[in-house]
PDB file of C-alpha atoms in Angstrom:
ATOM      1  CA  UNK M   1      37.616  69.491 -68.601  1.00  0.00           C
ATOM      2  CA  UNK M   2      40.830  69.594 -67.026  1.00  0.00           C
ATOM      3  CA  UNK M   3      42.603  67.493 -64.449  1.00  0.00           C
ATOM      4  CA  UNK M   4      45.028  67.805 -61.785  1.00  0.00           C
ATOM      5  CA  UNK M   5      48.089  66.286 -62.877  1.00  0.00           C
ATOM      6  CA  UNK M   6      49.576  63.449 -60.191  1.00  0.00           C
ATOM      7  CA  UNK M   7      52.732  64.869 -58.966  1.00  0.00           C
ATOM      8  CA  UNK M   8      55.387  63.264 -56.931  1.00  0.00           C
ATOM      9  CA  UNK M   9      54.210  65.778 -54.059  1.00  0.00           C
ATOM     10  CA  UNK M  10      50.465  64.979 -54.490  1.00  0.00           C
ATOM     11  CA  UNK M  11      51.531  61.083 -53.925  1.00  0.00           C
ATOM     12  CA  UNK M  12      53.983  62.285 -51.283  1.00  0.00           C
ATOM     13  CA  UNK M  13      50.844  63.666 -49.208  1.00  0.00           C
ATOM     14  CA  UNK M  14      48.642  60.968 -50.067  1.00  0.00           C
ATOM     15  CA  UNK M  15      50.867  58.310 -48.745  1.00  0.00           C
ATOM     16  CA  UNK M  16      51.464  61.086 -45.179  1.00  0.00           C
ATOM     17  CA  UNK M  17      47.468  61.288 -45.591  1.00  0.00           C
ATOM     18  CA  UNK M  18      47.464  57.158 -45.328  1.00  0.00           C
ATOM     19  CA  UNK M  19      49.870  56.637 -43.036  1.00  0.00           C
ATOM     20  CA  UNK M  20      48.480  58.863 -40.437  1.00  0.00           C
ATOM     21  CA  UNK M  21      44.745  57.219 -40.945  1.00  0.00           C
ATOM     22  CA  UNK M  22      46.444  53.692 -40.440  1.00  0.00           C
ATOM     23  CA  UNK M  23      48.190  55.459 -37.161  1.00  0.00           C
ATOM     24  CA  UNK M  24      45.117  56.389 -35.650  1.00  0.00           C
ATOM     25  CA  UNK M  25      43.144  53.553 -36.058  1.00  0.00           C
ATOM     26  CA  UNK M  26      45.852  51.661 -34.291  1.00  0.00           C
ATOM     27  CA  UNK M  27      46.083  54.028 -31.966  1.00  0.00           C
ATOM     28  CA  UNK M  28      42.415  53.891 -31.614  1.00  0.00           C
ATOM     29  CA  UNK M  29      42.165  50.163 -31.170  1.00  0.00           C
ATOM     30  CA  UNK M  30      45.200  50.038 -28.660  1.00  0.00           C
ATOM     31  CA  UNK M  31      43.082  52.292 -26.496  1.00  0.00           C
ATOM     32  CA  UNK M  32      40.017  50.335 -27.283  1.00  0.00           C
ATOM     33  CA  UNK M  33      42.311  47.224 -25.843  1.00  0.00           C
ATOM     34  CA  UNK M  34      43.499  49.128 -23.109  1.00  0.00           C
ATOM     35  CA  UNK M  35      40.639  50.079 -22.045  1.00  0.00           C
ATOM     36  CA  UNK M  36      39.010  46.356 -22.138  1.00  0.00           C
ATOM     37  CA  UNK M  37      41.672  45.029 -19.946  1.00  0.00           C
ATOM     38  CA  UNK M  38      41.497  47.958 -17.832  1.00  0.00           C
ATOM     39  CA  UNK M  39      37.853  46.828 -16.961  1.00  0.00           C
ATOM     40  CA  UNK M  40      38.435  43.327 -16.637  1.00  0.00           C
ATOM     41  CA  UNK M  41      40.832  44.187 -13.581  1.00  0.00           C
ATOM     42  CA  UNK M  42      38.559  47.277 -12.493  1.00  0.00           C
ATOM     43  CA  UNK M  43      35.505  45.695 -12.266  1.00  0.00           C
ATOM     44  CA  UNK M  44      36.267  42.780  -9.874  1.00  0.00           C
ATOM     45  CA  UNK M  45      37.972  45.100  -7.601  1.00  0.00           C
ATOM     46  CA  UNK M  46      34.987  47.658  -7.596  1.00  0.00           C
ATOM     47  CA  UNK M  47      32.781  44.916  -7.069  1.00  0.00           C
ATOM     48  CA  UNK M  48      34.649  43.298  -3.857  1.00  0.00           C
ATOM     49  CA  UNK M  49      34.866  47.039  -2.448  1.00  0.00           C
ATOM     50  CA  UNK M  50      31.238  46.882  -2.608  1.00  0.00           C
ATOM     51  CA  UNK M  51      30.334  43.980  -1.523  1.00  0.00           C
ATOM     52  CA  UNK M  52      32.328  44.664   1.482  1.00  0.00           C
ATOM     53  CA  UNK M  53      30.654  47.397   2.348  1.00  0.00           C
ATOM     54  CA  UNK M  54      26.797  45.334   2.082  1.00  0.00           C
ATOM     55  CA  UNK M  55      24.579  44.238   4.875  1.00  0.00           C
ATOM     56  CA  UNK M  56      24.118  40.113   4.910  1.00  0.00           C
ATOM     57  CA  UNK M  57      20.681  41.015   3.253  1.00  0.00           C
ATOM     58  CA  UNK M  58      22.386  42.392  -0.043  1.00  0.00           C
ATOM     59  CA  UNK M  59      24.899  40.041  -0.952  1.00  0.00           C
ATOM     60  CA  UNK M  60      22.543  37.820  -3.364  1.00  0.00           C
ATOM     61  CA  UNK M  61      20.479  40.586  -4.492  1.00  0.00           C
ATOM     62  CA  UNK M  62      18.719  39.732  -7.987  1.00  0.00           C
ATOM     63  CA  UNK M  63      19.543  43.149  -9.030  1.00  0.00           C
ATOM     64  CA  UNK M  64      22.931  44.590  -9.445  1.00  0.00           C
ATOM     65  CA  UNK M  65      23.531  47.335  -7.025  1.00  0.00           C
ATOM     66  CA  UNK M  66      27.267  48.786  -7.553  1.00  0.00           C
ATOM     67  CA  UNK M  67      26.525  51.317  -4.709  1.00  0.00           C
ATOM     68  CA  UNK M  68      25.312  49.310  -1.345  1.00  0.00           C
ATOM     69  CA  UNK M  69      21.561  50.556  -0.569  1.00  0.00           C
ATOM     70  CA  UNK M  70      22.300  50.178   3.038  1.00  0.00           C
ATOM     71  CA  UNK M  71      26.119  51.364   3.596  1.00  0.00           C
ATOM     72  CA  UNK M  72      27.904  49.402   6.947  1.00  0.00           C
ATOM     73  CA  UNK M  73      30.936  48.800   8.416  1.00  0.00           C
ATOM     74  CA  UNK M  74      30.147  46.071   9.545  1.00  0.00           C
ATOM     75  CA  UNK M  75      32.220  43.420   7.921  1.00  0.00           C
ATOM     76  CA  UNK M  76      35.271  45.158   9.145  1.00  0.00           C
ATOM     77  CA  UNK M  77      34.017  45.432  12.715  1.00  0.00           C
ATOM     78  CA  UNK M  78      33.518  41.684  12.423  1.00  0.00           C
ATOM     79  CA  UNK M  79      36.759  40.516  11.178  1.00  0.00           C
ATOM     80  CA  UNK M  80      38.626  42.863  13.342  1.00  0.00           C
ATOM     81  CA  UNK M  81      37.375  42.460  16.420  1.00  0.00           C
ATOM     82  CA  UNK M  82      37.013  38.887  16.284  1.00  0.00           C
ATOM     83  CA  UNK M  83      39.305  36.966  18.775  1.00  0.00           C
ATOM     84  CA  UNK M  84      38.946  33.758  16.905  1.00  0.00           C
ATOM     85  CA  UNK M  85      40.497  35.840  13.637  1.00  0.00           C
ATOM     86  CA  UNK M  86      43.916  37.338  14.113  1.00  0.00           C
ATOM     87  CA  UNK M  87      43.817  39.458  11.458  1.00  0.00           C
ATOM     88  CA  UNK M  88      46.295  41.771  12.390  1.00  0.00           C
ATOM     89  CA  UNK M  89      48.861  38.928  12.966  1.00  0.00           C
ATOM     90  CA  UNK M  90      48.143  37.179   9.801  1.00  0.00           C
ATOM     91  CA  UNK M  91      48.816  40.700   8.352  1.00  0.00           C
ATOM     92  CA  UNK M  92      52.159  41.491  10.453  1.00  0.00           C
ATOM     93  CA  UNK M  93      52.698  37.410   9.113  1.00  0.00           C
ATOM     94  CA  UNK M  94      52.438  38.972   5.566  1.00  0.00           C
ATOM     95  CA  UNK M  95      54.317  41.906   5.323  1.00  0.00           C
ATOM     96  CA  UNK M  96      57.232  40.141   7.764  1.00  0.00           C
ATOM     97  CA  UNK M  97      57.037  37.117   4.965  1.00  0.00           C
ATOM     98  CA  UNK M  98      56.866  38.778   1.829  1.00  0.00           C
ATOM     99  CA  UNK M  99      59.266  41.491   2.752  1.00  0.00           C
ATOM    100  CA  UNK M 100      61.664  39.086   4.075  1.00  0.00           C
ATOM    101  CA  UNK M 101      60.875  37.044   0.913  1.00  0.00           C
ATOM    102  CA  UNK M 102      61.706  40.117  -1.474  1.00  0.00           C
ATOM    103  CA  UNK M 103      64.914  41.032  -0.283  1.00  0.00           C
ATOM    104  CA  UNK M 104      66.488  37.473  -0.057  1.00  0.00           C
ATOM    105  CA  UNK M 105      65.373  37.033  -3.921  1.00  0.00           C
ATOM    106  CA  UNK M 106      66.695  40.369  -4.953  1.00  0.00           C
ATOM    107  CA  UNK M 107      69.979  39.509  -3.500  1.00  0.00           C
ATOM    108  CA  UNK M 108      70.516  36.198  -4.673  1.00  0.00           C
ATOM    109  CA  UNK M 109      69.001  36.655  -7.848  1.00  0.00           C
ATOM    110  CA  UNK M 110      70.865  39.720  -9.069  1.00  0.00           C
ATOM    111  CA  UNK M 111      74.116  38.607  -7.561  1.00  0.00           C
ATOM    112  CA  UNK M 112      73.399  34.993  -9.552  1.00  0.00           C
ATOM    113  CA  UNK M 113      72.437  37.417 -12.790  1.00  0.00           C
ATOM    114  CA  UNK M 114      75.696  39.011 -12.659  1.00  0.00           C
ATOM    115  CA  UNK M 115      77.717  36.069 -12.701  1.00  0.00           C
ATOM    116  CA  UNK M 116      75.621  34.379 -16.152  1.00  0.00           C
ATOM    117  CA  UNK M 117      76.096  37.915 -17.511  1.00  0.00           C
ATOM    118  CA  UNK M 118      79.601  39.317 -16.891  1.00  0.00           C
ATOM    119  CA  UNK M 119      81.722  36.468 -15.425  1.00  0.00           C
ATOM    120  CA  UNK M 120      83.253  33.629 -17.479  1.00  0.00           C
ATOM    121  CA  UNK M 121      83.156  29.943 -16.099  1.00  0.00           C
ATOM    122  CA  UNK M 122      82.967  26.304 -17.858  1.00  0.00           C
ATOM    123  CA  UNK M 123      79.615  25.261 -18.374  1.00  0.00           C
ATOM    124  CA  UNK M 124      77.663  28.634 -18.219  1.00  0.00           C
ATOM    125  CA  UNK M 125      75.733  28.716 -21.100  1.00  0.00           C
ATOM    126  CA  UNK M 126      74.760  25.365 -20.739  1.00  0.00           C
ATOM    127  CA  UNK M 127      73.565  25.485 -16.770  1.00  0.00           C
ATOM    128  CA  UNK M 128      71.921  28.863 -18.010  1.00  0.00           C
ATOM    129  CA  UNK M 129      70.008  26.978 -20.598  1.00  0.00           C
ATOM    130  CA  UNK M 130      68.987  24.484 -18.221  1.00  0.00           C
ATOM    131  CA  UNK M 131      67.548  26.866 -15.445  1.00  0.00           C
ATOM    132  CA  UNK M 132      65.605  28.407 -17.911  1.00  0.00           C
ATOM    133  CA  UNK M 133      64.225  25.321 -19.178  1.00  0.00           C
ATOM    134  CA  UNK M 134      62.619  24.596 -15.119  1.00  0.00           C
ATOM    135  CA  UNK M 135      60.642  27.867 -16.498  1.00  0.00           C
ATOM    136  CA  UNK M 136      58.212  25.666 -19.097  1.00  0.00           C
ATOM    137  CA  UNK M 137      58.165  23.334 -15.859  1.00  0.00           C
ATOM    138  CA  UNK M 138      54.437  23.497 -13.734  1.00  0.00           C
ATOM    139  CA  UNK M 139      55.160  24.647 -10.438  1.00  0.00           C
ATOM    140  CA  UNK M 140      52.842  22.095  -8.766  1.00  0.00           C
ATOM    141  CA  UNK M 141      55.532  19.126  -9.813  1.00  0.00           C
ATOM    142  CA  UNK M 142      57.591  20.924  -7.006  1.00  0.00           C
ATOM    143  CA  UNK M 143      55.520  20.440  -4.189  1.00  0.00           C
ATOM    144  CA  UNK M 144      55.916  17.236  -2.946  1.00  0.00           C
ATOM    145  CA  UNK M 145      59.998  17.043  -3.458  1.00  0.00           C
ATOM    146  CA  UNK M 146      59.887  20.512  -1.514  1.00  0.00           C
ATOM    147  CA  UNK M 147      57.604  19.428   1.462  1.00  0.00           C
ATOM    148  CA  UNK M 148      60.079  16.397   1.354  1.00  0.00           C
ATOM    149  CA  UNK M 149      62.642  18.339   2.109  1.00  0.00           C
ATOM    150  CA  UNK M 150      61.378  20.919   4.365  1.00  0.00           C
ATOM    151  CA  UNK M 151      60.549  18.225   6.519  1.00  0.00           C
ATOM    152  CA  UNK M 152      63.749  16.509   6.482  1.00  0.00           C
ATOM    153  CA  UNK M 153      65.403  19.554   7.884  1.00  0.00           C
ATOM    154  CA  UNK M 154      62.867  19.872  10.830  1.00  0.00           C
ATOM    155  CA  UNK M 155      61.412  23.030   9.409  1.00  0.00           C
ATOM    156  CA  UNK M 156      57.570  22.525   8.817  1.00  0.00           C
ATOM    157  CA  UNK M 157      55.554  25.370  11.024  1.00  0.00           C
ATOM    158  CA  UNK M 158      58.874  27.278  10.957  1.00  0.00           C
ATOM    159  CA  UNK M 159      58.718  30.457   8.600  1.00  0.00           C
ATOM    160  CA  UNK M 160      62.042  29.266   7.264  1.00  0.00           C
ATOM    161  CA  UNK M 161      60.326  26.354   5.075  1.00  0.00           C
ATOM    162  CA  UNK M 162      58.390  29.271   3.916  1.00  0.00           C
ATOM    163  CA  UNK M 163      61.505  31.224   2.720  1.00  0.00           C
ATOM    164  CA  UNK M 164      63.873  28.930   1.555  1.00  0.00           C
ATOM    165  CA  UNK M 165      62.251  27.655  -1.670  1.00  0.00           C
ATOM    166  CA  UNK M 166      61.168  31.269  -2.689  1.00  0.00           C
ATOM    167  CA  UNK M 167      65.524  32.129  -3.033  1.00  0.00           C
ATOM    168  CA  UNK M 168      64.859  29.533  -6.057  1.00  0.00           C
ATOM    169  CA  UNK M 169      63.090  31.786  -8.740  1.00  0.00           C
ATOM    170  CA  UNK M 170      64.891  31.629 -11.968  1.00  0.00           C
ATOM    171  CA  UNK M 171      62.386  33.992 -13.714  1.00  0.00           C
ATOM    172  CA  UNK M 172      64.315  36.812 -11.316  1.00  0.00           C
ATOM    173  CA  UNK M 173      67.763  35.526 -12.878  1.00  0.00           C
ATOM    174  CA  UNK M 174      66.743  35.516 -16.350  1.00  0.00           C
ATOM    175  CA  UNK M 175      65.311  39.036 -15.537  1.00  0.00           C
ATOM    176  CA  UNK M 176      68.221  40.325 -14.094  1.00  0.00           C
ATOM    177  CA  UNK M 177      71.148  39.011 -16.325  1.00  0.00           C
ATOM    178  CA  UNK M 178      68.646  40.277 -19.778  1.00  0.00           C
ATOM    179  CA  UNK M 179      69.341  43.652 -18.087  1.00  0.00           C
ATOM    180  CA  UNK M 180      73.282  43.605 -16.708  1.00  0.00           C
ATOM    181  CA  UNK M 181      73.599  42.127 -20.206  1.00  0.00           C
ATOM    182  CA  UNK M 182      72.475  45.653 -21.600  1.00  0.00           C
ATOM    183  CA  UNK M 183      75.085  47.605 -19.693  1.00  0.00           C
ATOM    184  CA  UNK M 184      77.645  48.979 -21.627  1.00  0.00           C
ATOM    185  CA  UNK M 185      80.740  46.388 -20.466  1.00  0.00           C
ATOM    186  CA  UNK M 186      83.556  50.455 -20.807  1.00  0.00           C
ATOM    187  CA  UNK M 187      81.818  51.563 -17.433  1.00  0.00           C
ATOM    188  CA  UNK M 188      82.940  48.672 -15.306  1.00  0.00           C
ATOM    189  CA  UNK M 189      86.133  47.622 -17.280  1.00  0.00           C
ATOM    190  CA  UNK M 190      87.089  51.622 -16.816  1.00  0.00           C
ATOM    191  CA  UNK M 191      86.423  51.096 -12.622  1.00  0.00           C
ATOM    192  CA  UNK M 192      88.441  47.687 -13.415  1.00  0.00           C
ATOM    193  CA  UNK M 193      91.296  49.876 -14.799  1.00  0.00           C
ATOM    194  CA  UNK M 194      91.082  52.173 -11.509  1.00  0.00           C
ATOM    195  CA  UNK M 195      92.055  49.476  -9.461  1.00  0.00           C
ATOM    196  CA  UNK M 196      88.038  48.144  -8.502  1.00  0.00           C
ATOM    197  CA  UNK M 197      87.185  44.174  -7.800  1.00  0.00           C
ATOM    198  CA  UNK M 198      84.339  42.226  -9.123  1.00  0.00           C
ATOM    199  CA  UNK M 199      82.305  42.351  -6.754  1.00  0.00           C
ATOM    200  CA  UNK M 200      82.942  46.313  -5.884  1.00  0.00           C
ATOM    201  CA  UNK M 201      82.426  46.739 -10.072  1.00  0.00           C
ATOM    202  CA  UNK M 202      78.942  44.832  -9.266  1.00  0.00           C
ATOM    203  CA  UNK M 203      77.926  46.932  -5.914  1.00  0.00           C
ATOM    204  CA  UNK M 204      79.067  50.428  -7.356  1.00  0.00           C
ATOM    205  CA  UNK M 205      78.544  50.268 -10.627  1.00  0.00           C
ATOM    206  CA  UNK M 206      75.902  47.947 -12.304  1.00  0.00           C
ATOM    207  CA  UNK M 207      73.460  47.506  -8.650  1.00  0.00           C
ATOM    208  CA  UNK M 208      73.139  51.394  -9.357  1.00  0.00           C
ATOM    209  CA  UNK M 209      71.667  51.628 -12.925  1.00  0.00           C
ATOM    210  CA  UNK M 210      69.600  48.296 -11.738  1.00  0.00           C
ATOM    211  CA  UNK M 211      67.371  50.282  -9.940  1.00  0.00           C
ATOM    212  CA  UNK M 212      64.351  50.237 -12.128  1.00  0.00           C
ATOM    213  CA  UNK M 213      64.919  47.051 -12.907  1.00  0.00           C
ATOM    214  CA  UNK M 214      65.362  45.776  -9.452  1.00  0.00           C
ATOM    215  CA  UNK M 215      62.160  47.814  -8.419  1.00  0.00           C
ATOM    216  CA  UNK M 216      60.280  45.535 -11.463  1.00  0.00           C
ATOM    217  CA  UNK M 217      61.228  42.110  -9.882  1.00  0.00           C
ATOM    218  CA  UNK M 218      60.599  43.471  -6.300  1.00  0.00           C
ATOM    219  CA  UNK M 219      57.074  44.266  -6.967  1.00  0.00           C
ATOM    220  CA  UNK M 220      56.541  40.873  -8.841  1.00  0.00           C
ATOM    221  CA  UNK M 221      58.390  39.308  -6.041  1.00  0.00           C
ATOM    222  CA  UNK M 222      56.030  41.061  -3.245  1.00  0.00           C
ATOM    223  CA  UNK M 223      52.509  40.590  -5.414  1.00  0.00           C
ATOM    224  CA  UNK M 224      53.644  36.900  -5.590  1.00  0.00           C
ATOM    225  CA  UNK M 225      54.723  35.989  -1.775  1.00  0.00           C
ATOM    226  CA  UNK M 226      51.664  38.696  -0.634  1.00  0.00           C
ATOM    227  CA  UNK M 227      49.584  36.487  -2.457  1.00  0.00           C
ATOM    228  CA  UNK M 228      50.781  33.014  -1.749  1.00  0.00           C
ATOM    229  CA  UNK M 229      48.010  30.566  -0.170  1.00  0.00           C
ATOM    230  CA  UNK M 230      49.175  26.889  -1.026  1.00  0.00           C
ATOM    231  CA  UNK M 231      52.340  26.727   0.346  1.00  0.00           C
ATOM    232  CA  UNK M 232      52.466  28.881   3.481  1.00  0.00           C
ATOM    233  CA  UNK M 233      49.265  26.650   3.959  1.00  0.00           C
ATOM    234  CA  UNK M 234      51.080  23.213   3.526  1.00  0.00           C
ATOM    235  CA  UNK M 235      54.147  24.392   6.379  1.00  0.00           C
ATOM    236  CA  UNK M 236      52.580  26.558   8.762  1.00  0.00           C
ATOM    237  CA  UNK M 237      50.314  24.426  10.809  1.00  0.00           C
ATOM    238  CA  UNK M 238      50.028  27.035  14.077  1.00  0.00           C
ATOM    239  CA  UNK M 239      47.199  28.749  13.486  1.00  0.00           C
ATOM    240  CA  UNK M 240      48.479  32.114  14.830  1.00  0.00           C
ATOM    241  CA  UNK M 241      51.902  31.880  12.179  1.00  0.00           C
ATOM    242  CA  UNK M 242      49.351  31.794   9.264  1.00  0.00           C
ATOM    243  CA  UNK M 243      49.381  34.803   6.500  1.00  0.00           C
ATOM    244  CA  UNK M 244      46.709  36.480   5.065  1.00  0.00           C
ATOM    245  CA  UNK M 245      45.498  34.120   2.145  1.00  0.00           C
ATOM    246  CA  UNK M 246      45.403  31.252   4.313  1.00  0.00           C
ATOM    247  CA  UNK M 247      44.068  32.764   7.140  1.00  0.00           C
ATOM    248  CA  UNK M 248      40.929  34.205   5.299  1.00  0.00           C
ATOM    249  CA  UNK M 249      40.155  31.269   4.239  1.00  0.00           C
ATOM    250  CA  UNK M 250      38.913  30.129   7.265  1.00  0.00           C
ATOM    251  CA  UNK M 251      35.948  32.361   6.766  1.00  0.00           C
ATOM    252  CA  UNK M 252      34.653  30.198   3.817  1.00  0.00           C
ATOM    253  CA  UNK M 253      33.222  26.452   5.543  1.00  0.00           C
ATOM    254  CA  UNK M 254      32.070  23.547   4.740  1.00  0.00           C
ATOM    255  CA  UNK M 255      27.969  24.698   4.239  1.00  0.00           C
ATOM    256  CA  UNK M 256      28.390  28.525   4.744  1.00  0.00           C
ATOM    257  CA  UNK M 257      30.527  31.031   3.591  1.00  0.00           C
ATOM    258  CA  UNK M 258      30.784  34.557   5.142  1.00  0.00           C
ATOM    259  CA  UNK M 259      31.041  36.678   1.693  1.00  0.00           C
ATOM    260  CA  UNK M 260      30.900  39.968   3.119  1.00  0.00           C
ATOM    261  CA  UNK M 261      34.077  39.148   5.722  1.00  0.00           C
ATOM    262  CA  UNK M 262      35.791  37.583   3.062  1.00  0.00           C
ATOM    263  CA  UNK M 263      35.457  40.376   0.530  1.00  0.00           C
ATOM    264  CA  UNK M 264      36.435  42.689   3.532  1.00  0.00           C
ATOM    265  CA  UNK M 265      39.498  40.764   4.701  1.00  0.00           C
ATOM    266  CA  UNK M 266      40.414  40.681   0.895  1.00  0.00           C
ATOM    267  CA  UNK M 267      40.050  44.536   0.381  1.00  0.00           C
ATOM    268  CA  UNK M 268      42.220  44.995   3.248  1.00  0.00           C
ATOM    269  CA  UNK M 269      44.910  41.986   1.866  1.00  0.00           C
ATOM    270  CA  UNK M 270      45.058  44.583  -1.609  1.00  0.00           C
ATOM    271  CA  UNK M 271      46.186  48.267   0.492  1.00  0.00           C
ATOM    272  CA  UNK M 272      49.471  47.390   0.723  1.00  0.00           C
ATOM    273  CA  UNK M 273      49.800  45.928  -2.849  1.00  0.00           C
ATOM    274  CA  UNK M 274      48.815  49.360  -4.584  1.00  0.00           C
ATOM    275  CA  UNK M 275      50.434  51.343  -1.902  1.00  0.00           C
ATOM    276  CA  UNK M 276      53.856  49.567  -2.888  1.00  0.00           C
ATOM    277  CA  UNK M 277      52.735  49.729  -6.707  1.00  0.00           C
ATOM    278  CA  UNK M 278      51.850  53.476  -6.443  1.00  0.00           C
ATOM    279  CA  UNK M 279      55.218  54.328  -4.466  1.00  0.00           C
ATOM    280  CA  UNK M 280      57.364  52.366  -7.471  1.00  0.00           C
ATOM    281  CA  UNK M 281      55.426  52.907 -10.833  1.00  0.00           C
ATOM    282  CA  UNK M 282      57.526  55.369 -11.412  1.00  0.00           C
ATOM    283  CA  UNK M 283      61.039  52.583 -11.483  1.00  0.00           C
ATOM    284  CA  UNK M 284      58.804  49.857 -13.295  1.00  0.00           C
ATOM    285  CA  UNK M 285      57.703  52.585 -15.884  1.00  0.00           C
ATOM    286  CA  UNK M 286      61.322  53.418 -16.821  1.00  0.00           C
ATOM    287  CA  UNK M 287      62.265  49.415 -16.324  1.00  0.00           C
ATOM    288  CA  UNK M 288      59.890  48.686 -19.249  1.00  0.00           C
ATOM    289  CA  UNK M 289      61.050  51.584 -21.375  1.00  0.00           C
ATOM    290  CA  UNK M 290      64.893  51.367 -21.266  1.00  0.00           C
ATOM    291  CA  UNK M 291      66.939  48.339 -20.884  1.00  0.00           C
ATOM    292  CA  UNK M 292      70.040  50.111 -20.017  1.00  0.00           C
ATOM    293  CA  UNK M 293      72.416  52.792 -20.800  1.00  0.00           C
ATOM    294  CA  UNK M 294      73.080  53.212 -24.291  1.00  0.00           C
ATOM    295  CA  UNK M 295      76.765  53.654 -25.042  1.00  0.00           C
TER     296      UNK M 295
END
């Protein structure tokens, strides 16, 4: 009886053999995750899309019915044709807010980014390390002090109590600088050379190759004022200034809650969420997989 004799190829291909076993099982159970998580967001979202599409008679059905036995419109009808329900001015309210919102943080926070990253001034690392450390901070401990202060400058029900705190996000500076810190420092020290300023080195150069970056904190920016309820509730007290969030709430009282409506206003309160996610997947995409030019 003879054997095969072990060989340093034979081992070679036995440890290419292993590795690539190991590599799709991970790969397998990264899908297998993927796929979980997937659901968990899926599901919720299929189920309000159906619900909003039910008859009164099917919302507490003891069976499960993912495809309404009785398909209406009749939800929408109700909560857009209902004069007690300015929908479409708590959803003008929205997009005016949150835009507004957006581009004030993506201003202030990249310009703020630049100057922890590139500029040189006593006490940076320091205040840098103390922004970040408001991060580990709940955000609830800044209610109170906020409302304090809104009200002090006479601007409760004014949209501007709404604003001003959002320009205080130090998530988006931390962001930003982790990514101007990634730059390679020869592109603007070579527009330096040519005779550029700071702040034209900042507008020309780095705001350019921010762009997927800058599309990243936008969207997070957007998702996050879109989806604001406690504070535009606490400052805007006209009902008719109101955004979305706050404004559908007003379909759940005290003893009865209108389900369907309020799965209907909250199907319509998502559009322009994945509209703006599906216009800009492609920047977040290349935001996650690059941090920068590579000198």
């Amino acid at each position: 009886m003879t054997t095969q004799p072990i060989t340093p190829q034979t081992s070679h291909d036995e440890a290419r053999g292993g590795m690539r076993r190991r590599r799709l099982i991970n790969n397998t159970l990264l899908l297998l995750l993927l796929i979980f998580i997937g659901l968990m967001i899926l599901v919720p979202l299929l189920w309000m899309l159906s619900t909003s599409f039910k008859p009164k008679s099917q919302w507490f059905l003891p069976e499960i019915h993912w495809i309404p036995l009785t398909f209406t419109w009749e939800n929408y009808q109700k909560i857009l044709n209902n004069d007690t329900l300015p929908i479409a001015r708590w959803f003008l309210n929205s997009l005016f807010l949150s835009g507004a919102i957006t581009l004030l943080v993506l201003t202030v926070d990249s310009l703020a980014a630049y100057a922890y990253a590139r500029m040189e001034f006593r006490g940076r690392r320091a205040l840098f390390a103390l922004l970040l450390a408001t991060l580990f901070l709940p955000g609830v401990m800044f209610l109170v002090p906020n409302f304090l202060t809104i009200a002090r400058l006479g601007w409760l029900n004014n949209y501007l109590g709404v604003i001003t705190p959002a320009l205080a996000g130090v998530f988006g500076v931390f962001f930003m600088r982790q990514f101007f810190e990634s730059l390679p420092r020869e592109l603007e020290e070579a527009a330096q050379i040519d005779g550029a300023t700071q702040f034209q080195t900042f507008t020309q150069i780095a705001l350019p190759l921010a762009k997927p970056a800058l599309a990243t904190l936008g969207i997070i920016t957007y998702l996050g004022a879109w989806n604001d309820f406690l504070w535009p509730l606490l400052i805007l007290k006209d009902r008719t200034l109101l955004t979305l969030p706050p404004g559908l709430r007003t379909l759940q009282g005290a003893y009865t809650s209108e389900y369907g409506q309020m799965m209907a206003g909250a199907a319509i309160t998502a559009v322009p969420i994945l509209l703006l996610y599906i216009l800009l997947q492609r920047y977040i995409v290349e935001s996650v997989q690059t941090t920068g030019l590579k000198g």
